[in-house]
Amino acid sequence: MGRNCVEIFDFWCNDRESNDPYGTEFKVRVCSNGEDNYGESEEEYVGTGSWMCGIEEVRNFVGQLDEMNHLQGKHAEIKDVSYGGRLCFDLDRMGHVQVSGTLFGVYGIQSLKFEFTGDQTALGPFLDGLRECLRG
């Protein structure tokens, strides 16, 4: 089975009290390894993009993910204000989470569009990591 993951790391916040729209920076790494219909692994796509937004956007994203984790919400999204990247999570009735978005490389020259399906059980550990970032 292919390996699909999204990771947020190198989290930095200038001021957790103000909502400076450029005051929070982090990196997003995505790995999407597809498989063909015969279970054989195809190419693996990996990308890392720098992200910039306000701390309130991160808090809203965590709130949306928390609602999804408790089956009260179906969509969570966060956008990068520097180059326009997006990271979206969509939950269906069966507990499958569709992860999609666009990452941009240095100076927005390269981009990576991605989409893969995960399981709702992965939301808890992902949320725990984001909450730890918010606590600083």
PDB file of C-alpha atoms in Angstrom:
ATOM      1  CA  MET A   1       0.000   0.000   0.000  1.00  0.00           C
ATOM      2  CA  GLY A   2       1.227   3.485  -0.788  1.00  0.00           C
ATOM      3  CA  ARG A   3       2.412   5.945   1.798  1.00  0.00           C
ATOM      4  CA  ASN A   4       0.422   9.161   2.008  1.00  0.00           C
ATOM      5  CA  CYS A   5       1.138  11.828   4.585  1.00  0.00           C
ATOM      6  CA  VAL A   6       1.045  15.520   5.340  1.00  0.00           C
ATOM      7  CA  GLU A   7       3.321  17.083   7.945  1.00  0.00           C
ATOM      8  CA  ILE A   8       3.586  20.574   9.416  1.00  0.00           C
ATOM      9  CA  PHE A   9       6.987  21.467  10.886  1.00  0.00           C
ATOM     10  CA  ASP A  10       9.381  24.381  11.613  1.00  0.00           C
ATOM     11  CA  PHE A  11       6.470  26.294  13.154  1.00  0.00           C
ATOM     12  CA  TRP A  12       7.296  29.885  14.132  1.00  0.00           C
ATOM     13  CA  CYS A  13       4.975  32.611  15.380  1.00  0.00           C
ATOM     14  CA  ASN A  14       6.044  36.229  15.820  1.00  0.00           C
ATOM     15  CA  ASP A  15       3.261  37.104  18.288  1.00  0.00           C
ATOM     16  CA  ARG A  16       0.548  34.705  19.463  1.00  0.00           C
ATOM     17  CA  GLU A  17      -1.643  37.596  20.662  1.00  0.00           C
ATOM     18  CA  SER A  18      -1.853  39.716  17.511  1.00  0.00           C
ATOM     19  CA  ASN A  19      -3.188  38.468  14.210  1.00  0.00           C
ATOM     20  CA  ASP A  20      -0.465  39.801  11.944  1.00  0.00           C
ATOM     21  CA  PRO A  21      -1.417  38.195   8.591  1.00  0.00           C
ATOM     22  CA  TYR A  22       2.273  37.453   7.968  1.00  0.00           C
ATOM     23  CA  GLY A  23       3.219  36.643  11.571  1.00  0.00           C
ATOM     24  CA  THR A  24       3.087  32.845  11.474  1.00  0.00           C
ATOM     25  CA  GLU A  25       5.389  30.713   9.356  1.00  0.00           C
ATOM     26  CA  PHE A  26       5.777  26.966   8.964  1.00  0.00           C
ATOM     27  CA  LYS A  27       6.551  24.339   6.377  1.00  0.00           C
ATOM     28  CA  VAL A  28       4.181  21.768   4.921  1.00  0.00           C
ATOM     29  CA  ARG A  29       5.550  18.480   3.591  1.00  0.00           C
ATOM     30  CA  VAL A  30       3.379  16.161   1.499  1.00  0.00           C
ATOM     31  CA  CYS A  31       4.114  12.631   0.362  1.00  0.00           C
ATOM     32  CA  SER A  32       1.736  10.892  -2.012  1.00  0.00           C
ATOM     33  CA  ASN A  33       2.590   7.424  -3.284  1.00  0.00           C
ATOM     34  CA  GLY A  34       0.023   6.069  -5.714  1.00  0.00           C
ATOM     35  CA  GLU A  35      -0.630   2.481  -6.672  1.00  0.00           C
ATOM     36  CA  ASP A  36      -1.999   1.056  -9.868  1.00  0.00           C
ATOM     37  CA  ASN A  37      -4.938  -1.367 -10.042  1.00  0.00           C
ATOM     38  CA  TYR A  38      -2.622  -4.342  -9.467  1.00  0.00           C
ATOM     39  CA  GLY A  39      -1.247  -3.084  -6.143  1.00  0.00           C
ATOM     40  CA  GLU A  40       2.124  -2.175  -7.596  1.00  0.00           C
ATOM     41  CA  SER A  41       3.689   1.060  -6.470  1.00  0.00           C
ATOM     42  CA  GLU A  42       3.950   3.868  -8.977  1.00  0.00           C
ATOM     43  CA  GLU A  43       5.923   7.074  -8.579  1.00  0.00           C
ATOM     44  CA  GLU A  44       6.179   8.762  -5.209  1.00  0.00           C
ATOM     45  CA  TYR A  45       5.552  12.502  -5.142  1.00  0.00           C
ATOM     46  CA  VAL A  46       7.073  14.495  -2.309  1.00  0.00           C
ATOM     47  CA  GLY A  47       7.028  18.241  -1.853  1.00  0.00           C
ATOM     48  CA  THR A  48       7.722  20.830   0.813  1.00  0.00           C
ATOM     49  CA  GLY A  49       6.381  24.360   0.777  1.00  0.00           C
ATOM     50  CA  SER A  50       6.853  27.352   3.043  1.00  0.00           C
ATOM     51  CA  TRP A  51       3.672  28.761   4.532  1.00  0.00           C
ATOM     52  CA  MET A  52       2.758  32.167   5.917  1.00  0.00           C
ATOM     53  CA  CYS A  53      -0.506  33.252   7.533  1.00  0.00           C
ATOM     54  CA  GLY A  54      -1.956  34.785  10.686  1.00  0.00           C
ATOM     55  CA  ILE A  55      -2.122  32.816  13.933  1.00  0.00           C
ATOM     56  CA  GLU A  56      -5.942  33.111  13.879  1.00  0.00           C
ATOM     57  CA  GLU A  57      -6.021  31.222  10.574  1.00  0.00           C
ATOM     58  CA  VAL A  58      -4.088  28.388  12.218  1.00  0.00           C
ATOM     59  CA  ARG A  59      -6.468  28.410  15.214  1.00  0.00           C
ATOM     60  CA  ASN A  60      -9.493  28.315  12.880  1.00  0.00           C
ATOM     61  CA  PHE A  61      -7.943  25.416  10.953  1.00  0.00           C
ATOM     62  CA  VAL A  62      -7.379  23.507  14.206  1.00  0.00           C
ATOM     63  CA  GLY A  63     -11.008  24.188  15.191  1.00  0.00           C
ATOM     64  CA  GLN A  64     -12.280  22.913  11.833  1.00  0.00           C
ATOM     65  CA  LEU A  65     -10.135  19.774  12.108  1.00  0.00           C
ATOM     66  CA  ASP A  66     -11.368  19.209  15.662  1.00  0.00           C
ATOM     67  CA  GLU A  67     -14.983  19.351  14.430  1.00  0.00           C
ATOM     68  CA  MET A  68     -14.103  16.834  11.711  1.00  0.00           C
ATOM     69  CA  ASN A  69     -12.448  14.578  14.268  1.00  0.00           C
ATOM     70  CA  HIS A  70     -15.696  14.581  16.289  1.00  0.00           C
ATOM     71  CA  LEU A  71     -17.799  14.045  13.118  1.00  0.00           C
ATOM     72  CA  GLN A  72     -19.381  17.502  13.451  1.00  0.00           C
ATOM     73  CA  GLY A  73     -17.662  19.104  10.464  1.00  0.00           C
ATOM     74  CA  LYS A  74     -16.830  17.968   6.949  1.00  0.00           C
ATOM     75  CA  HIS A  75     -14.266  20.493   5.707  1.00  0.00           C
ATOM     76  CA  ALA A  76     -11.108  22.200   6.966  1.00  0.00           C
ATOM     77  CA  GLU A  77      -8.924  24.537   4.935  1.00  0.00           C
ATOM     78  CA  ILE A  78      -5.969  26.831   5.463  1.00  0.00           C
ATOM     79  CA  LYS A  79      -4.417  29.165   2.889  1.00  0.00           C
ATOM     80  CA  ASP A  80      -0.934  30.591   2.508  1.00  0.00           C
ATOM     81  CA  VAL A  81      -0.935  34.378   2.063  1.00  0.00           C
ATOM     82  CA  SER A  82       2.488  34.556   0.419  1.00  0.00           C
ATOM     83  CA  TYR A  83       2.119  32.393  -2.724  1.00  0.00           C
ATOM     84  CA  GLY A  84      -1.469  31.149  -2.518  1.00  0.00           C
ATOM     85  CA  GLY A  85      -0.923  27.582  -1.342  1.00  0.00           C
ATOM     86  CA  ARG A  86      -3.858  25.693   0.141  1.00  0.00           C
ATOM     87  CA  LEU A  87      -4.322  22.651   2.330  1.00  0.00           C
ATOM     88  CA  CYS A  88      -7.798  21.076   2.489  1.00  0.00           C
ATOM     89  CA  PHE A  89      -9.267  18.162   4.400  1.00  0.00           C
ATOM     90  CA  ASP A  90     -12.711  16.804   3.443  1.00  0.00           C
ATOM     91  CA  LEU A  91     -14.481  14.078   5.434  1.00  0.00           C
ATOM     92  CA  ASP A  92     -17.075  11.716   3.964  1.00  0.00           C
ATOM     93  CA  ARG A  93     -19.719   9.656   5.800  1.00  0.00           C
ATOM     94  CA  MET A  94     -17.496   6.578   5.886  1.00  0.00           C
ATOM     95  CA  GLY A  95     -14.669   8.299   7.790  1.00  0.00           C
ATOM     96  CA  HIS A  96     -12.408   8.757   4.763  1.00  0.00           C
ATOM     97  CA  VAL A  97     -10.493  12.017   4.644  1.00  0.00           C
ATOM     98  CA  GLN A  98      -9.608  13.489   1.267  1.00  0.00           C
ATOM     99  CA  VAL A  99      -6.448  15.597   1.629  1.00  0.00           C
ATOM    100  CA  SER A 100      -5.732  17.999  -1.222  1.00  0.00           C
ATOM    101  CA  GLY A 101      -4.055  21.260  -2.006  1.00  0.00           C
ATOM    102  CA  THR A 102      -1.192  23.068  -3.665  1.00  0.00           C
ATOM    103  CA  LEU A 103       2.308  23.702  -2.348  1.00  0.00           C
ATOM    104  CA  PHE A 104       4.687  26.304  -3.729  1.00  0.00           C
ATOM    105  CA  GLY A 105       8.467  26.108  -3.605  1.00  0.00           C
ATOM    106  CA  VAL A 106      11.008  28.858  -3.096  1.00  0.00           C
ATOM    107  CA  TYR A 107       9.806  32.172  -4.589  1.00  0.00           C
ATOM    108  CA  GLY A 108       6.697  30.409  -5.911  1.00  0.00           C
ATOM    109  CA  ILE A 109       8.568  29.066  -8.941  1.00  0.00           C
ATOM    110  CA  GLN A 110       7.674  25.396  -8.496  1.00  0.00           C
ATOM    111  CA  SER A 111       4.285  24.072  -7.460  1.00  0.00           C
ATOM    112  CA  LEU A 112       2.879  20.697  -6.489  1.00  0.00           C
ATOM    113  CA  LYS A 113      -0.818  19.872  -6.623  1.00  0.00           C
ATOM    114  CA  PHE A 114      -1.683  16.843  -4.535  1.00  0.00           C
ATOM    115  CA  GLU A 115      -4.640  14.743  -3.517  1.00  0.00           C
ATOM    116  CA  PHE A 116      -4.893  11.525  -1.561  1.00  0.00           C
ATOM    117  CA  THR A 117      -7.281   9.718   0.756  1.00  0.00           C
ATOM    118  CA  GLY A 118      -6.581   8.926   4.387  1.00  0.00           C
ATOM    119  CA  ASP A 119      -8.510   7.687   7.377  1.00  0.00           C
ATOM    120  CA  GLN A 120     -10.238   9.784  10.037  1.00  0.00           C
ATOM    121  CA  THR A 121      -8.164   8.075  12.752  1.00  0.00           C
ATOM    122  CA  ALA A 122      -5.091  10.012  11.532  1.00  0.00           C
ATOM    123  CA  LEU A 123      -6.739  13.342  12.403  1.00  0.00           C
ATOM    124  CA  GLY A 124      -6.153  12.934  16.169  1.00  0.00           C
ATOM    125  CA  PRO A 125      -2.346  12.696  16.034  1.00  0.00           C
ATOM    126  CA  PHE A 126      -2.187  15.437  13.371  1.00  0.00           C
ATOM    127  CA  LEU A 127      -4.321  17.696  15.606  1.00  0.00           C
ATOM    128  CA  ASP A 128      -2.152  16.954  18.645  1.00  0.00           C
ATOM    129  CA  GLY A 129       0.917  18.110  16.716  1.00  0.00           C
ATOM    130  CA  LEU A 130      -0.789  21.323  15.603  1.00  0.00           C
ATOM    131  CA  ARG A 131      -1.997  22.086  19.129  1.00  0.00           C
ATOM    132  CA  GLU A 132       1.561  21.632  20.397  1.00  0.00           C
ATOM    133  CA  CYS A 133       2.737  24.159  17.786  1.00  0.00           C
ATOM    134  CA  LEU A 134       0.110  26.643  18.975  1.00  0.00           C
ATOM    135  CA  ARG A 135       1.227  26.285  22.588  1.00  0.00           C
ATOM    136  CA  GLY A 136       4.768  27.120  21.540  1.00  0.00           C
TER     137      GLY A 136
END
